[in-house]
XYZ file of N, CA and C in Angstrom:
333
model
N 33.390 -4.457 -12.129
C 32.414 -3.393 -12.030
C 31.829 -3.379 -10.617
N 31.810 -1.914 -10.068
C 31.445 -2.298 -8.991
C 29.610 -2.699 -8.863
N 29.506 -3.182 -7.484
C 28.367 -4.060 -8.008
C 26.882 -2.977 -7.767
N 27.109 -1.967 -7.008
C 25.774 -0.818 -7.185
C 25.656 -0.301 -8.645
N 26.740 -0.553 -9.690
C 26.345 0.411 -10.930
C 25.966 -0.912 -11.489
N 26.117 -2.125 -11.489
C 25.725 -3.262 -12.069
C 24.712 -3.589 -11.826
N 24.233 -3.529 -10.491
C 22.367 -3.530 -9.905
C 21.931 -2.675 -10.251
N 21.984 -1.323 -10.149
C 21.534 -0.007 -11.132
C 21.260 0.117 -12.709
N 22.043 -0.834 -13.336
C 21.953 -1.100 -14.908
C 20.570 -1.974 -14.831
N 20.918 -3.296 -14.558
C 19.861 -4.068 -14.407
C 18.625 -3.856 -13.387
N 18.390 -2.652 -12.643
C 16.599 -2.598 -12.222
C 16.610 -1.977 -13.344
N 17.121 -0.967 -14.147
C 16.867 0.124 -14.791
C 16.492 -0.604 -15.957
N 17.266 -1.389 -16.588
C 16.421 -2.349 -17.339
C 15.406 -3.036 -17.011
N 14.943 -3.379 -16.014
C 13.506 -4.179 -15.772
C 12.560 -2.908 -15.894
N 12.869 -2.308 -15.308
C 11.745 -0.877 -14.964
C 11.563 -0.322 -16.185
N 12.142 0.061 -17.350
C 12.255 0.513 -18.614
C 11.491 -1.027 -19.498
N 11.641 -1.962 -18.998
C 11.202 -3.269 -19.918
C 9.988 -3.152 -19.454
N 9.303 -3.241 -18.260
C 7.453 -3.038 -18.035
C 6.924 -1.997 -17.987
N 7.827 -0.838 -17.953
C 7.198 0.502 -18.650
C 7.052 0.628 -19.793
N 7.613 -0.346 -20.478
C 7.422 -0.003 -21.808
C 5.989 -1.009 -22.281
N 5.410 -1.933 -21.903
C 4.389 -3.008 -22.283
C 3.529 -1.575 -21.941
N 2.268 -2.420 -23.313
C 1.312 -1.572 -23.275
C -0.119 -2.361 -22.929
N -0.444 -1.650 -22.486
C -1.709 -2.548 -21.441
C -2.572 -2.689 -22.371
N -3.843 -4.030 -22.445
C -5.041 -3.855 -23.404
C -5.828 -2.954 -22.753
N -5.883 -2.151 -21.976
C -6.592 -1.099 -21.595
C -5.926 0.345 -21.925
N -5.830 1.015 -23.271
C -5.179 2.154 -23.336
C -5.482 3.059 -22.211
N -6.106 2.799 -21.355
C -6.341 4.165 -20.605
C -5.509 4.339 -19.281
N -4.643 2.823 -19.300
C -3.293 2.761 -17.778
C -2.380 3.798 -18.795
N -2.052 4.370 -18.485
C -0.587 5.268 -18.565
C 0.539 5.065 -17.456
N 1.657 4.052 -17.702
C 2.732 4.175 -17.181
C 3.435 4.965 -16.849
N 4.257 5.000 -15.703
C 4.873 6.716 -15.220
C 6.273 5.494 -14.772
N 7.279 6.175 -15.599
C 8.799 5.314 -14.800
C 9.301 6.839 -14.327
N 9.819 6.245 -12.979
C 10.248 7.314 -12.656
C 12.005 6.624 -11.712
N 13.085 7.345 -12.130
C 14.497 7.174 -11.751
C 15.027 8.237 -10.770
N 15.482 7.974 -9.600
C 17.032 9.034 -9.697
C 17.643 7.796 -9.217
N 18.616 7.927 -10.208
C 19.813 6.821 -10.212
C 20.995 7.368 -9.280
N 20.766 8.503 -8.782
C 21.837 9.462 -8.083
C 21.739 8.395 -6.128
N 20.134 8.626 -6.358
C 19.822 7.628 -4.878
C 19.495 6.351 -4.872
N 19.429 6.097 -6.060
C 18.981 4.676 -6.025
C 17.692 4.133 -5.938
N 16.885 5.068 -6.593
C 15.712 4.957 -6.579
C 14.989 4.712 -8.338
N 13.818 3.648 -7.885
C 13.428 2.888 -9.545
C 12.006 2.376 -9.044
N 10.874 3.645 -9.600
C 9.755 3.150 -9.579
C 8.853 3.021 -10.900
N 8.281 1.973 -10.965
C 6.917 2.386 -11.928
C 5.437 2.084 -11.285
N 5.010 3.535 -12.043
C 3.954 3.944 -11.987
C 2.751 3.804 -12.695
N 1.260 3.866 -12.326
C 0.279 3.480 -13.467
C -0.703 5.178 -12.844
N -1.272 5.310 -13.961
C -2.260 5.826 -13.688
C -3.102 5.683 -14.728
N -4.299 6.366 -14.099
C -5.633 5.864 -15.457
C -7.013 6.387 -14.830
N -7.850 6.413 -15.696
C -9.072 7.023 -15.274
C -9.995 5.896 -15.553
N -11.223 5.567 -14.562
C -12.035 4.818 -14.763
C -13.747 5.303 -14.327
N -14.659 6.102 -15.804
C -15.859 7.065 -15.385
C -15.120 8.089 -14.473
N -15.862 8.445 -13.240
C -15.078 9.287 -12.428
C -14.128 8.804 -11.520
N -13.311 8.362 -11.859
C -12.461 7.368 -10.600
C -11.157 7.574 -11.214
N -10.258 8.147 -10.520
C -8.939 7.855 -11.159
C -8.431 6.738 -10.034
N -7.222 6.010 -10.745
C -6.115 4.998 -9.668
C -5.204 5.548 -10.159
N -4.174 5.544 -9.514
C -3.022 6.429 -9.387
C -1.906 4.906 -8.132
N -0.923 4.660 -8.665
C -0.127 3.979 -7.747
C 1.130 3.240 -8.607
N 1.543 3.031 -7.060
C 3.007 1.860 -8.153
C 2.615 0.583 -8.546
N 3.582 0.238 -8.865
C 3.715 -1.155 -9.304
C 4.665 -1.357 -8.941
N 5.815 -0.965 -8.857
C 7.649 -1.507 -8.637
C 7.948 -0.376 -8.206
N 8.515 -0.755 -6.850
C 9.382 0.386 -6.420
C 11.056 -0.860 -5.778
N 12.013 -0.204 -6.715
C 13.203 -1.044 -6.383
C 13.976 -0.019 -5.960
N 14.627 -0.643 -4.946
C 16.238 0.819 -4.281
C 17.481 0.047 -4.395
N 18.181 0.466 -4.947
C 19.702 -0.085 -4.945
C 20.536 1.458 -3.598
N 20.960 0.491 -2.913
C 21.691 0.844 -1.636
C 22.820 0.008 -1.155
N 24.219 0.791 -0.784
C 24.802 -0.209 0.071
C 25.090 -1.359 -0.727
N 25.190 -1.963 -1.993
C 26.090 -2.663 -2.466
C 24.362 -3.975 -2.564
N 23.302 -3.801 -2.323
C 21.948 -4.442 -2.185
C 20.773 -3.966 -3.056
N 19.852 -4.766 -3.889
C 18.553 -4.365 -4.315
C 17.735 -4.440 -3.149
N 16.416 -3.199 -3.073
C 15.497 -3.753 -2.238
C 14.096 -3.688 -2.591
N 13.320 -4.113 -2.701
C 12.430 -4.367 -3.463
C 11.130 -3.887 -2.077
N 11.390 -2.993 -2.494
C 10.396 -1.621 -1.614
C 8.384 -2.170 -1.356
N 8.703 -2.489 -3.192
C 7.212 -2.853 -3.252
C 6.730 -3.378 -4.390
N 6.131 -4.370 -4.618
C 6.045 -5.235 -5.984
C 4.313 -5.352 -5.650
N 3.863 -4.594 -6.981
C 2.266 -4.736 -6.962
C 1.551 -5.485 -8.388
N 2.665 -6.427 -8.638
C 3.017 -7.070 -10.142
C 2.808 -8.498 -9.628
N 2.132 -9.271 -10.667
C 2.363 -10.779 -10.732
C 4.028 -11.110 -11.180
N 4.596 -10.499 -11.288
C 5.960 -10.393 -11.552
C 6.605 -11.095 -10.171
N 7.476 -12.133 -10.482
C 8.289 -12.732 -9.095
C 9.888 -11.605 -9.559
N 9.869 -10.988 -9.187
C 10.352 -9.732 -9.684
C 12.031 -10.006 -9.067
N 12.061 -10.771 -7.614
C 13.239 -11.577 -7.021
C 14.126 -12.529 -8.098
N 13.074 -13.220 -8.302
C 13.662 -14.514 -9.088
C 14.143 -13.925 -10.533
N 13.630 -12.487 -11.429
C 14.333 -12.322 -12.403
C 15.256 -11.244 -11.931
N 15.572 -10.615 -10.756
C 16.951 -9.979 -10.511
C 17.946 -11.047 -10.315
N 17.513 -12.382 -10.257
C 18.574 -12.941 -10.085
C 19.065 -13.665 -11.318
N 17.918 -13.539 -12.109
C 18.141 -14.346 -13.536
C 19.144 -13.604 -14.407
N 19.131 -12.033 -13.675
C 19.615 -11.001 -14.865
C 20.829 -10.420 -14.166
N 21.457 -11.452 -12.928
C 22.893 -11.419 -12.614
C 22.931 -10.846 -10.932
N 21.889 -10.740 -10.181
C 22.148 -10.122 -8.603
C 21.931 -11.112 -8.355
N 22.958 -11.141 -7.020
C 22.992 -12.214 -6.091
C 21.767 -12.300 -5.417
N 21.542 -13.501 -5.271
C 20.165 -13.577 -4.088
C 20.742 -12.847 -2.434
N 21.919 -13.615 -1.920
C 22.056 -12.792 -0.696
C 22.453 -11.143 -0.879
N 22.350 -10.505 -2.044
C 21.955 -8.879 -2.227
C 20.791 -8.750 -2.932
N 19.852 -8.865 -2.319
C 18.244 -9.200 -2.329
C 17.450 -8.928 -0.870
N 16.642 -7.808 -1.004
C 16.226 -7.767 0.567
C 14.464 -7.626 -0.269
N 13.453 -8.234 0.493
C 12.283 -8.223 0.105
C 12.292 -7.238 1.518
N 12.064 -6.317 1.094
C 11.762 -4.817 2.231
C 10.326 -4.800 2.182
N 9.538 -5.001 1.796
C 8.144 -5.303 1.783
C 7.267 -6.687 2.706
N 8.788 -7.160 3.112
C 7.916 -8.922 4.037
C 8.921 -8.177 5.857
N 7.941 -9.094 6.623
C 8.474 -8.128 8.009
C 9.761 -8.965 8.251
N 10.624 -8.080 8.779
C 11.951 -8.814 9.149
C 12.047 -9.917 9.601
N 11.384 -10.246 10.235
C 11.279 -11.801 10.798
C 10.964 -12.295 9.987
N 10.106 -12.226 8.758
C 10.125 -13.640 7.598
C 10.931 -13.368 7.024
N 12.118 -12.143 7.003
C 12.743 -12.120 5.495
C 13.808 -13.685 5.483
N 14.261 -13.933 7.143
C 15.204 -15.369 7.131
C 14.636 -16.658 6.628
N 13.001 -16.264 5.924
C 12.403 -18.037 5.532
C 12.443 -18.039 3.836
N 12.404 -16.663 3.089
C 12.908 -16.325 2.222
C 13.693 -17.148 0.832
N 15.249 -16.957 1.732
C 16.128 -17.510 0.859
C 17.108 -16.342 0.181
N 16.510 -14.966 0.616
C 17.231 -14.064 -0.221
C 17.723 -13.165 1.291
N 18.458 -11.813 1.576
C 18.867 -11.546 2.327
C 17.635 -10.961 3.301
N 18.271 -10.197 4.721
C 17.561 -10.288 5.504
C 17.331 -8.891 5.933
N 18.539 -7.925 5.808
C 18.885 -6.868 5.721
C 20.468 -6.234 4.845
């Protein structure tokens, strides 16, 4: 299998697995949002608090180029360590969120 539809199966399962938990605060509403066409896998929260809404991600993952990249993780989730539990290689692993110069202290790829 080639290995972008195999990284594509598995974010799509993580992203569908914490979109689906339901918060003890009914008032987060999860937003998953896909195009699997680009390789794009975010989830979303929103919620109202009195007059205050928050509105933001939580996971934004990109499968590109034969690589996951992990755009943005706003989760206690080590979100690295279970793409690798659930079959991606660590060196197709880019933490796109740490500056290029730390991605080599890592352990996972660099670009």
């Amino acid at each position: 299998m080639d290995s972008s539809i195999k990284y594509k199966s598995i974010v799509r399962s993580i992203i569908e697995e914490y979109g689906s938990i339901k918060s003890p605060s009914s008032a987060i509403t999860p937003q998953i949002i896909m195009d699997e066409d680009r390789g794009q896998f975010m989830l979303l929260a929103s919620n109202w608090h009195d007059d205050s809404r928050s509105y933001g991600p939580y996971l934004h993952l990109q499968v590109n180029n034969g690589k996951v990249y992990v755009q943005y993780n706003g989760t206690d989730i080590h979100i690295a360590q279970e793409l690798v539990a659930k079959g991606v290689a660590k060196d197709d692993i880019v933490l796109e969120f740490q500056a290029p110069y730390k991605r080599e202290h890592t352990g996972y790829a660099i670009a």
